[in-house]
mmCIF file with all atom_site columns, C-alpha atoms in Angstrom:
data_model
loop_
_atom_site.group_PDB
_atom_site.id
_atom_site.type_symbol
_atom_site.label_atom_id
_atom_site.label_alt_id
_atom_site.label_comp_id
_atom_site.label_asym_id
_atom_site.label_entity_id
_atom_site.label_seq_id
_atom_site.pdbx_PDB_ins_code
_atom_site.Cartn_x
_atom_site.Cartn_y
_atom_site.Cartn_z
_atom_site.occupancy
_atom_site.B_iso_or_equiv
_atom_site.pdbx_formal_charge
_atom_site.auth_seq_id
_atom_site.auth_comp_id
_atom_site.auth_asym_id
_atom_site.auth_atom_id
_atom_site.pdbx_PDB_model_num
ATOM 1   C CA . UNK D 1 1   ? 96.167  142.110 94.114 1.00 89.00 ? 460 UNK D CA 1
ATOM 2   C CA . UNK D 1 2   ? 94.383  140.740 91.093 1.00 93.00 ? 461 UNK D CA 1
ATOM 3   C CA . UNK D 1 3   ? 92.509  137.373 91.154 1.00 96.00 ? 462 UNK D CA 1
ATOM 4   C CA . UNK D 1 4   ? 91.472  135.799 88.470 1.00 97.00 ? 463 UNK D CA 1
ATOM 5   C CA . UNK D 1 5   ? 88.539  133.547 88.369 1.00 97.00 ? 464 UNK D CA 1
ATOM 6   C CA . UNK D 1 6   ? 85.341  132.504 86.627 1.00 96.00 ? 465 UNK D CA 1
ATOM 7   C CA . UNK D 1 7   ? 82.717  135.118 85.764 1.00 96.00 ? 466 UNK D CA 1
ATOM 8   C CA . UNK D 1 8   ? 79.854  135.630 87.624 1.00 95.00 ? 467 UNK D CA 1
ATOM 9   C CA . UNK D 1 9   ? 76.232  136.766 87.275 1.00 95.00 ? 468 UNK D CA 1
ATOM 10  C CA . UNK D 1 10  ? 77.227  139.914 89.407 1.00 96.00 ? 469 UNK D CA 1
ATOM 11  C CA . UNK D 1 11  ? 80.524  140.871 87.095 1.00 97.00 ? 470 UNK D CA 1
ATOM 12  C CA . UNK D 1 12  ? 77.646  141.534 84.064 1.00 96.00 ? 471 UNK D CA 1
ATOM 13  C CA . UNK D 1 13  ? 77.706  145.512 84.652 1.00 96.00 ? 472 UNK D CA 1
ATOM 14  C CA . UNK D 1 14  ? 81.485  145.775 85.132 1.00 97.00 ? 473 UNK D CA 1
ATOM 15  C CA . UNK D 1 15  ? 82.266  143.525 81.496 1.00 97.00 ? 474 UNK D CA 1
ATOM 16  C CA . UNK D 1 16  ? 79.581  145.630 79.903 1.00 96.00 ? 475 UNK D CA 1
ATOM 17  C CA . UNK D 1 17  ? 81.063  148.647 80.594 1.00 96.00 ? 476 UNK D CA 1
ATOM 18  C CA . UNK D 1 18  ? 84.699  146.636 80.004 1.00 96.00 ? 477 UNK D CA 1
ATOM 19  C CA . UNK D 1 19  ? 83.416  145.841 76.322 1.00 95.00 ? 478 UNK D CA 1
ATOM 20  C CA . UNK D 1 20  ? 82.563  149.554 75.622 1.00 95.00 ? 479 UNK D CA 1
ATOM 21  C CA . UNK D 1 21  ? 85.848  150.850 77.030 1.00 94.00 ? 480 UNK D CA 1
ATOM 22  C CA . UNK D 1 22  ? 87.216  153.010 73.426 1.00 93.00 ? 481 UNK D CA 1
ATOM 23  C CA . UNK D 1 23  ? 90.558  151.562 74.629 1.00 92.00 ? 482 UNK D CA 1
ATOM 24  C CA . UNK D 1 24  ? 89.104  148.124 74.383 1.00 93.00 ? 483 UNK D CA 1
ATOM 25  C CA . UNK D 1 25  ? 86.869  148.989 71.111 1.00 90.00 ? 484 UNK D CA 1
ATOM 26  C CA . UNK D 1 26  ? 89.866  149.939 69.269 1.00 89.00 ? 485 UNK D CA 1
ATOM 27  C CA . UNK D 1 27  ? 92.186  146.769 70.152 1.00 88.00 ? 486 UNK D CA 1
ATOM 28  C CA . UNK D 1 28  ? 89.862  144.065 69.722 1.00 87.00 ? 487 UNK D CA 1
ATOM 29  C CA . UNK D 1 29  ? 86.859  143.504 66.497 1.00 83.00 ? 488 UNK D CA 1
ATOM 30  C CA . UNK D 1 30  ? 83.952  145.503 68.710 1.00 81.00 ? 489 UNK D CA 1
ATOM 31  C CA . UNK D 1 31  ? 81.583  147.634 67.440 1.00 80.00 ? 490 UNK D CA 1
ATOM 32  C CA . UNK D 1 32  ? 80.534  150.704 69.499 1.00 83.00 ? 491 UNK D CA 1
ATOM 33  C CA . UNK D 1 33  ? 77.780  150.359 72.199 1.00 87.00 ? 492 UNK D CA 1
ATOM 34  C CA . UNK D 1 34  ? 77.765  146.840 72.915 1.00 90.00 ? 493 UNK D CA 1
ATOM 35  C CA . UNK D 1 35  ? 74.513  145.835 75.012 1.00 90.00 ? 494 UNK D CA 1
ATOM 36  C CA . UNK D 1 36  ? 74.652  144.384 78.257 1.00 91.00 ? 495 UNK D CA 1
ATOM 37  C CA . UNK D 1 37  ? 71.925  141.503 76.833 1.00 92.00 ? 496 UNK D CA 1
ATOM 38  C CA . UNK D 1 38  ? 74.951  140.352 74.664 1.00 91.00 ? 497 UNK D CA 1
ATOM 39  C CA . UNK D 1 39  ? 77.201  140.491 77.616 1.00 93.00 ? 498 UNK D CA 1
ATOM 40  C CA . UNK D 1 40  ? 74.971  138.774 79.913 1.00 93.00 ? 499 UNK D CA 1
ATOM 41  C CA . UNK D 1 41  ? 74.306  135.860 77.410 1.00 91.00 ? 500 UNK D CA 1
ATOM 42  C CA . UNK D 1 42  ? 78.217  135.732 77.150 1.00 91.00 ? 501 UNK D CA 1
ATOM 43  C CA . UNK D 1 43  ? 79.001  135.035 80.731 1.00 91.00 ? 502 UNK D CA 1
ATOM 44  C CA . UNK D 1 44  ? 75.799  133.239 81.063 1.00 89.00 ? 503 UNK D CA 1
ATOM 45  C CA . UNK D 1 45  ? 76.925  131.005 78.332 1.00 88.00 ? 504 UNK D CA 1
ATOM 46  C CA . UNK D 1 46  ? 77.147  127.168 78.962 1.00 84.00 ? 505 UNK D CA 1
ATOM 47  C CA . UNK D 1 47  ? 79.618  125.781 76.603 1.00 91.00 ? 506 UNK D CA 1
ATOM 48  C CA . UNK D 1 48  ? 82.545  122.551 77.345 1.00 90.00 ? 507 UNK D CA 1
ATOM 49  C CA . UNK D 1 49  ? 85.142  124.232 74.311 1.00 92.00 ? 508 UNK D CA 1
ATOM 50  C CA . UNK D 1 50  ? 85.059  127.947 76.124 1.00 94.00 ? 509 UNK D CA 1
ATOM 51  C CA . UNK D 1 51  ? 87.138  128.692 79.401 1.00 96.00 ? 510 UNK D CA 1
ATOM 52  C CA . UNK D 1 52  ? 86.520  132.433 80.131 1.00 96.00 ? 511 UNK D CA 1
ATOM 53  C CA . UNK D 1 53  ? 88.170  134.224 83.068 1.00 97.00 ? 512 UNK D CA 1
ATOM 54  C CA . UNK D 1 54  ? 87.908  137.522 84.367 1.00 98.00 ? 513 UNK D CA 1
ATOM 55  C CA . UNK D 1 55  ? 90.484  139.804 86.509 1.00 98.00 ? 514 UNK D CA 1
ATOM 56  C CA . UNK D 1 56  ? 88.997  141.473 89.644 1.00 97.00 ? 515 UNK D CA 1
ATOM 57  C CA . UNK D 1 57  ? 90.417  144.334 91.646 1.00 95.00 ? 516 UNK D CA 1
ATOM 58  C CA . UNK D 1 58  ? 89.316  145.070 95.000 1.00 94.00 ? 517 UNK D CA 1
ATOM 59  C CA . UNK D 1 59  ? 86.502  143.444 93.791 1.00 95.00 ? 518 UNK D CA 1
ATOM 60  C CA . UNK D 1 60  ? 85.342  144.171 90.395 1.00 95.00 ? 519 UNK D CA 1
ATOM 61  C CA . UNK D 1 61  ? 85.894  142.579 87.527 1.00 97.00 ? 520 UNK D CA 1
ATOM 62  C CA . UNK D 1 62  ? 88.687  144.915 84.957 1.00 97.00 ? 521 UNK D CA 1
ATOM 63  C CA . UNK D 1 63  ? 89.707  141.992 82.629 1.00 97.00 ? 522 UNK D CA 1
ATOM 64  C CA . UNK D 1 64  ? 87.854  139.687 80.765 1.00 97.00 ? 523 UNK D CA 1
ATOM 65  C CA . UNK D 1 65  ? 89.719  136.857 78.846 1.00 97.00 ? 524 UNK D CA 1
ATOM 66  C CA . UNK D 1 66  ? 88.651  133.328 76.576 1.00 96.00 ? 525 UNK D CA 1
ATOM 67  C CA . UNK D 1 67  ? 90.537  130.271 75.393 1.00 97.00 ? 526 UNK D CA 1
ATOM 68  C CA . UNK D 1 68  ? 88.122  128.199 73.592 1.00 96.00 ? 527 UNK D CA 1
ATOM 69  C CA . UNK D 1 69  ? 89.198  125.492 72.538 1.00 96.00 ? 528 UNK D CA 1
ATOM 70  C CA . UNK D 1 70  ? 88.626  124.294 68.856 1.00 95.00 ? 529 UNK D CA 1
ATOM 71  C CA . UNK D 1 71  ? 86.659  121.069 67.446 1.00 92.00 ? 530 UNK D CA 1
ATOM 72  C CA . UNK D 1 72  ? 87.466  118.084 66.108 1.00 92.00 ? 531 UNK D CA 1
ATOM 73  C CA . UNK D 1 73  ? 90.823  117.252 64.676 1.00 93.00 ? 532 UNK D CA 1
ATOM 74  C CA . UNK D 1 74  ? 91.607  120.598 65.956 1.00 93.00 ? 533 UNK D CA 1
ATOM 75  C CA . UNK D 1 75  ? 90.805  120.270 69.582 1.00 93.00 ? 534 UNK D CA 1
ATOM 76  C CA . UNK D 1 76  ? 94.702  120.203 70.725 1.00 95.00 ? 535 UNK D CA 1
ATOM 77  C CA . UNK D 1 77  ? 94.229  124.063 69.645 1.00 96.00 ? 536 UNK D CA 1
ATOM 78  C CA . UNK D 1 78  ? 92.983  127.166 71.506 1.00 97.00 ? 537 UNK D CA 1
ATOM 79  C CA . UNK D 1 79  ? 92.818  130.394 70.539 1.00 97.00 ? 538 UNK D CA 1
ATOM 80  C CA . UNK D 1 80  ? 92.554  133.270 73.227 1.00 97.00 ? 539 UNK D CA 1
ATOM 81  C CA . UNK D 1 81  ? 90.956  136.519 73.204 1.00 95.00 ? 540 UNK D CA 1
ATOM 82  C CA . UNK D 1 82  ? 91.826  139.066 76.144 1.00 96.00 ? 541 UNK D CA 1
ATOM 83  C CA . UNK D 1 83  ? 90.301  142.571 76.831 1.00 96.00 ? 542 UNK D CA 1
ATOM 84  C CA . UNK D 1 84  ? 91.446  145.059 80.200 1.00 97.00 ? 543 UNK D CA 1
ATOM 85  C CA . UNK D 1 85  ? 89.673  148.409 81.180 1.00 97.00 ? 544 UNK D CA 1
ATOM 86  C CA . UNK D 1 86  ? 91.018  151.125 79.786 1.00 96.00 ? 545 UNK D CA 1
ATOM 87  C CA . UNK D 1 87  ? 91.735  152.846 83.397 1.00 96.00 ? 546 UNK D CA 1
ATOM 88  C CA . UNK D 1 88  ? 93.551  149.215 83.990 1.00 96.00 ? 547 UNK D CA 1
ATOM 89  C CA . UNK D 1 89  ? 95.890  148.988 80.899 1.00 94.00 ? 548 UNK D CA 1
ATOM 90  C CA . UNK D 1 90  ? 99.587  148.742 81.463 1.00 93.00 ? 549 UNK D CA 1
ATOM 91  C CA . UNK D 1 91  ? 99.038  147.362 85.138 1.00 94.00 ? 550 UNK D CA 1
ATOM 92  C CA . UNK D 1 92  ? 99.789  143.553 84.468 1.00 96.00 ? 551 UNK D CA 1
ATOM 93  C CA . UNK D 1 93  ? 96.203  142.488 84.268 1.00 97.00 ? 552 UNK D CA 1
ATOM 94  C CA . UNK D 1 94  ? 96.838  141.509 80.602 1.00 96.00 ? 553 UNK D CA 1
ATOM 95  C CA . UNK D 1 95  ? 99.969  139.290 82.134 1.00 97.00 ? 554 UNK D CA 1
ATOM 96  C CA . UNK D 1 96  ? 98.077  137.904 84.809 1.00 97.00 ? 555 UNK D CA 1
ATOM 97  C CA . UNK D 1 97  ? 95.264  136.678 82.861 1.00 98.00 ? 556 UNK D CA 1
ATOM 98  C CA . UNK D 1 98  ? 97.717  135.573 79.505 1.00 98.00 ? 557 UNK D CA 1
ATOM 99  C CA . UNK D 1 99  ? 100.008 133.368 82.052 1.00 97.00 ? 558 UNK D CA 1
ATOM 100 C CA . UNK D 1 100 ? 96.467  131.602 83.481 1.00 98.00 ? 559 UNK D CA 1
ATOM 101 C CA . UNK D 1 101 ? 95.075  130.770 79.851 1.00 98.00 ? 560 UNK D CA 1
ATOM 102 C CA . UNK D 1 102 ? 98.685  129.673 78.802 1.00 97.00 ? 561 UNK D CA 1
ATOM 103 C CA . UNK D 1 103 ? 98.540  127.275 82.191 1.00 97.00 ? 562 UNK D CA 1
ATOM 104 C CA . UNK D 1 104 ? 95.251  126.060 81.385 1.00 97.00 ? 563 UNK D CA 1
ATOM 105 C CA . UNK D 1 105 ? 95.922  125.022 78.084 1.00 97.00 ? 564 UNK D CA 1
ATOM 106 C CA . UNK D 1 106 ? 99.436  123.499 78.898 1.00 96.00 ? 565 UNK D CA 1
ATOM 107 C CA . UNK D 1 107 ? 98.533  121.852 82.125 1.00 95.00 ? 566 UNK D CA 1
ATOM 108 C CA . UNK D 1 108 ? 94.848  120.987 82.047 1.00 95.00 ? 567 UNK D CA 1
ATOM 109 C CA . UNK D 1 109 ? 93.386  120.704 78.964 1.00 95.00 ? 568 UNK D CA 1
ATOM 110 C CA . UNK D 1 110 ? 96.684  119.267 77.382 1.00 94.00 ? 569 UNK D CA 1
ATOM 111 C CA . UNK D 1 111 ? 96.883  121.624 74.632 1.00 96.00 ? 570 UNK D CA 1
ATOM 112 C CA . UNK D 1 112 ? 99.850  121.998 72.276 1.00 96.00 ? 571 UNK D CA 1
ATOM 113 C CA . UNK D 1 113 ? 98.902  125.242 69.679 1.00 97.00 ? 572 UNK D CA 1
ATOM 114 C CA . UNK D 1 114 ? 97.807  128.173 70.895 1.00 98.00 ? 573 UNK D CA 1
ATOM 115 C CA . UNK D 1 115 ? 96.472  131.070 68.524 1.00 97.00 ? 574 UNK D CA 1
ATOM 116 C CA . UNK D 1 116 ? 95.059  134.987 68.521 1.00 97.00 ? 575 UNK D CA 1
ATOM 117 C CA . UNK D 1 117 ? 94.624  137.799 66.240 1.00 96.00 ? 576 UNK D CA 1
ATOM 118 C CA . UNK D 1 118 ? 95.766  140.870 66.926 1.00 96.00 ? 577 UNK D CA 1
ATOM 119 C CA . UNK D 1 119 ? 95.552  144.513 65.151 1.00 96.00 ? 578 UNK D CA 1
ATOM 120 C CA . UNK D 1 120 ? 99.015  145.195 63.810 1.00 97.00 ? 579 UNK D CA 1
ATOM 121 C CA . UNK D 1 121 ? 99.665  148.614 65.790 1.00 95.00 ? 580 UNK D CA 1
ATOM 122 C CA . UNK D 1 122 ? 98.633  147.521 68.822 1.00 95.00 ? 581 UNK D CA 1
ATOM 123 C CA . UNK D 1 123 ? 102.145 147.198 69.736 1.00 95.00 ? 582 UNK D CA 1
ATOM 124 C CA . UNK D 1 124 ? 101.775 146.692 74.007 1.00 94.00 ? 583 UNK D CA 1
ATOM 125 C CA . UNK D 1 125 ? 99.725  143.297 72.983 1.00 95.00 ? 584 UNK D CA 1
ATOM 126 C CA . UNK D 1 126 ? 101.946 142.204 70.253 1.00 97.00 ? 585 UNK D CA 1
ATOM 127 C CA . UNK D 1 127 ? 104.741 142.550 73.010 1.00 97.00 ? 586 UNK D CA 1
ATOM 128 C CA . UNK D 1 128 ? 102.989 140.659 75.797 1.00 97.00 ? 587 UNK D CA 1
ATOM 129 C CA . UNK D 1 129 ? 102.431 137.915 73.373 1.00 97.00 ? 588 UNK D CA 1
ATOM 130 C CA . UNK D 1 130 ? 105.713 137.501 72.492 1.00 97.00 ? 589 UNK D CA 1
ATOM 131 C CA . UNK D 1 131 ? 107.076 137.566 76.315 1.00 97.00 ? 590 UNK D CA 1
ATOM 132 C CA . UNK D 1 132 ? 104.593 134.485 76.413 1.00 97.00 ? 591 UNK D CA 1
ATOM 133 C CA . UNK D 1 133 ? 106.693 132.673 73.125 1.00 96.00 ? 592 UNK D CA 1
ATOM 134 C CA . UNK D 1 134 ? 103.986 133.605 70.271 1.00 98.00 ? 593 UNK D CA 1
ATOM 135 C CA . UNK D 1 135 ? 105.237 134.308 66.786 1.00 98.00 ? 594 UNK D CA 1
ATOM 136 C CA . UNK D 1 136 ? 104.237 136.266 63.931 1.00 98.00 ? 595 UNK D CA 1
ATOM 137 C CA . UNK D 1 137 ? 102.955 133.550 61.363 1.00 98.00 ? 596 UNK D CA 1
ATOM 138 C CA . UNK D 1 138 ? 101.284 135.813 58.693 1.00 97.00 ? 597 UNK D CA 1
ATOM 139 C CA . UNK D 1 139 ? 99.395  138.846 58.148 1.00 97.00 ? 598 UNK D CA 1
ATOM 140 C CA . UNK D 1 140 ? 95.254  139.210 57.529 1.00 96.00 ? 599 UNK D CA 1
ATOM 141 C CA . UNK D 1 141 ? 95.533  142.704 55.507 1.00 97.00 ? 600 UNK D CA 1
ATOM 142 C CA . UNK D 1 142 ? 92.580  145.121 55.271 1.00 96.00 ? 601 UNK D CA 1
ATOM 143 C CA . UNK D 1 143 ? 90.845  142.780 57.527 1.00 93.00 ? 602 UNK D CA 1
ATOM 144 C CA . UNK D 1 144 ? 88.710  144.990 60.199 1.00 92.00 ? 603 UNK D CA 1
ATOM 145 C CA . UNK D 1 145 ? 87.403  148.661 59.332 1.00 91.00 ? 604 UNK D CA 1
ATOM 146 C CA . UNK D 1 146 ? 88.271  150.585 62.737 1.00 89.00 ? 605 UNK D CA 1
ATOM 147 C CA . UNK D 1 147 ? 87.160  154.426 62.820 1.00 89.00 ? 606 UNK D CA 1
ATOM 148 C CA . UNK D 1 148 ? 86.326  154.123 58.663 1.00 92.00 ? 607 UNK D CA 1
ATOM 149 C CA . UNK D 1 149 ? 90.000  153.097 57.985 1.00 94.00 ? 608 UNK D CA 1
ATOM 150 C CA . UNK D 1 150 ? 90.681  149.391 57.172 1.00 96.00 ? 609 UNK D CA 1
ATOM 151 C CA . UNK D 1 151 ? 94.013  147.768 59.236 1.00 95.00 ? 610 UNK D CA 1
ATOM 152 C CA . UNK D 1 152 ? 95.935  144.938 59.224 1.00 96.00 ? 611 UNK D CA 1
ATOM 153 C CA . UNK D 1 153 ? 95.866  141.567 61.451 1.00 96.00 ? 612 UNK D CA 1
ATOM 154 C CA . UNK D 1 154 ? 98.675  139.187 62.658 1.00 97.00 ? 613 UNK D CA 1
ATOM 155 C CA . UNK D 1 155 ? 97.719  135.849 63.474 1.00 97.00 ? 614 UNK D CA 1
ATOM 156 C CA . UNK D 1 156 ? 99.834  134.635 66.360 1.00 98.00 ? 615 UNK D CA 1
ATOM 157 C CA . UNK D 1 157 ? 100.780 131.408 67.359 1.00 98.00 ? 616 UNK D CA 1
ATOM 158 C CA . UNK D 1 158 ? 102.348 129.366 69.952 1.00 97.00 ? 617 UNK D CA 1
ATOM 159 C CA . UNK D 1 159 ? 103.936 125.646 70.213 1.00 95.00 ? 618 UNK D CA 1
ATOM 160 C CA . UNK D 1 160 ? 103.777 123.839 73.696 1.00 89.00 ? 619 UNK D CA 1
ATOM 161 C CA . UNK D 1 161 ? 108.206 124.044 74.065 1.00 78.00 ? 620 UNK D CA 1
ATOM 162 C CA . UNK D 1 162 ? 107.964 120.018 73.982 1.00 73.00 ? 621 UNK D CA 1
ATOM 163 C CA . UNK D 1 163 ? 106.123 120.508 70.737 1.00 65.00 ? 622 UNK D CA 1
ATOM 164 C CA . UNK D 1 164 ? 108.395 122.874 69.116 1.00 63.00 ? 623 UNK D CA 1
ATOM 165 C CA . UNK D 1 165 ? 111.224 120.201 67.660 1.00 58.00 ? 624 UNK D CA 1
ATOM 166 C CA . UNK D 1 166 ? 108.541 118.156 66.570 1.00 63.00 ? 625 UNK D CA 1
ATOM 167 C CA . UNK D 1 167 ? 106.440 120.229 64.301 1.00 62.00 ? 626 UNK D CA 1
ATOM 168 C CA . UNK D 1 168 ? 106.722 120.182 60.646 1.00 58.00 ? 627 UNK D CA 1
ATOM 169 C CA . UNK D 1 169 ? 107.217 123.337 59.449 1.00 55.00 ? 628 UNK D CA 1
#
């Protein structure tokens, strides 16, 4: 059963060694060796725009997700970020976590746009974010070096449905 919840002081070791997954490293803008310091001042982080949530398993934490919400004449806009443990991938946790940003956004914070990047060949997350109605909307190229070769970036984005007839594009 996964729950998904707020992180905690104690989940500090389990997102540090989340963060320096290769898995992870190579699906998300992370450079190798990421110290726990940087983790710890990320969960320990006070901040009224971020809403981070972590997946736990039988009682540690395997996912760690954000939607942070943006300033201004933005702020009816979030953009998400989602990492799962390599030894977790494929098992829904990415789902699980995806479906309680999305509800969040939609049902608390009454957001209507909803954003990510995502590396081009990482097909399984492109996928998952289109199950959840986000669209191609353009292409970052040559935008993150990854194992000395540069790659490619689609930003992703998603109306609220009531919001979809009424946009402009």
């Amino acid at each position: 059963m996964i729950d998904i919840r707020a992180p905690e002081e104690r989940d500090i070791q389990a997102l540090t060694e989340l963060v320096n997954c290769p898995g992870v490293r190579w699906g998300a803008d992370r450079l190798p060796c990421t110290p726990r310091s940087w983790v710890e001042a990320q969960v320990m982080r006070q901040d009224a725009n971020a809403h981070p949530i972590v997946a736990e398993v039988e009682g540690r934490a395997i996912g760690w997700a954000a939607l942070r919400q943006k300033p201004g004449r933005s702020r009816h806009v979030g953009s998400l970020g989602i990492s799962v443990h390599d030894d977790f991938q494929g098992r829904g946790i990415g789902r699980a976590m995806t479906a309680a940003l999305i509800d969040l956004a939609d049902n608390w914070l009454g957001l209507t746009r909803l954003e990510l990047s995502v590396f081009t060949d990482n097909d399984p997350a492109i996928s998952l974010y289109r199950a959840f109605g986000f669209v191609i909307e353009g292409t970052s190229r040559a935008v993150f070096l990854r194992d000395g070769q540069l790659i490619d970036s689609h930003l992703m984005g998603r109306l609220k449905p009531e919001q979809q007839q009424k946009s402009t594009a």
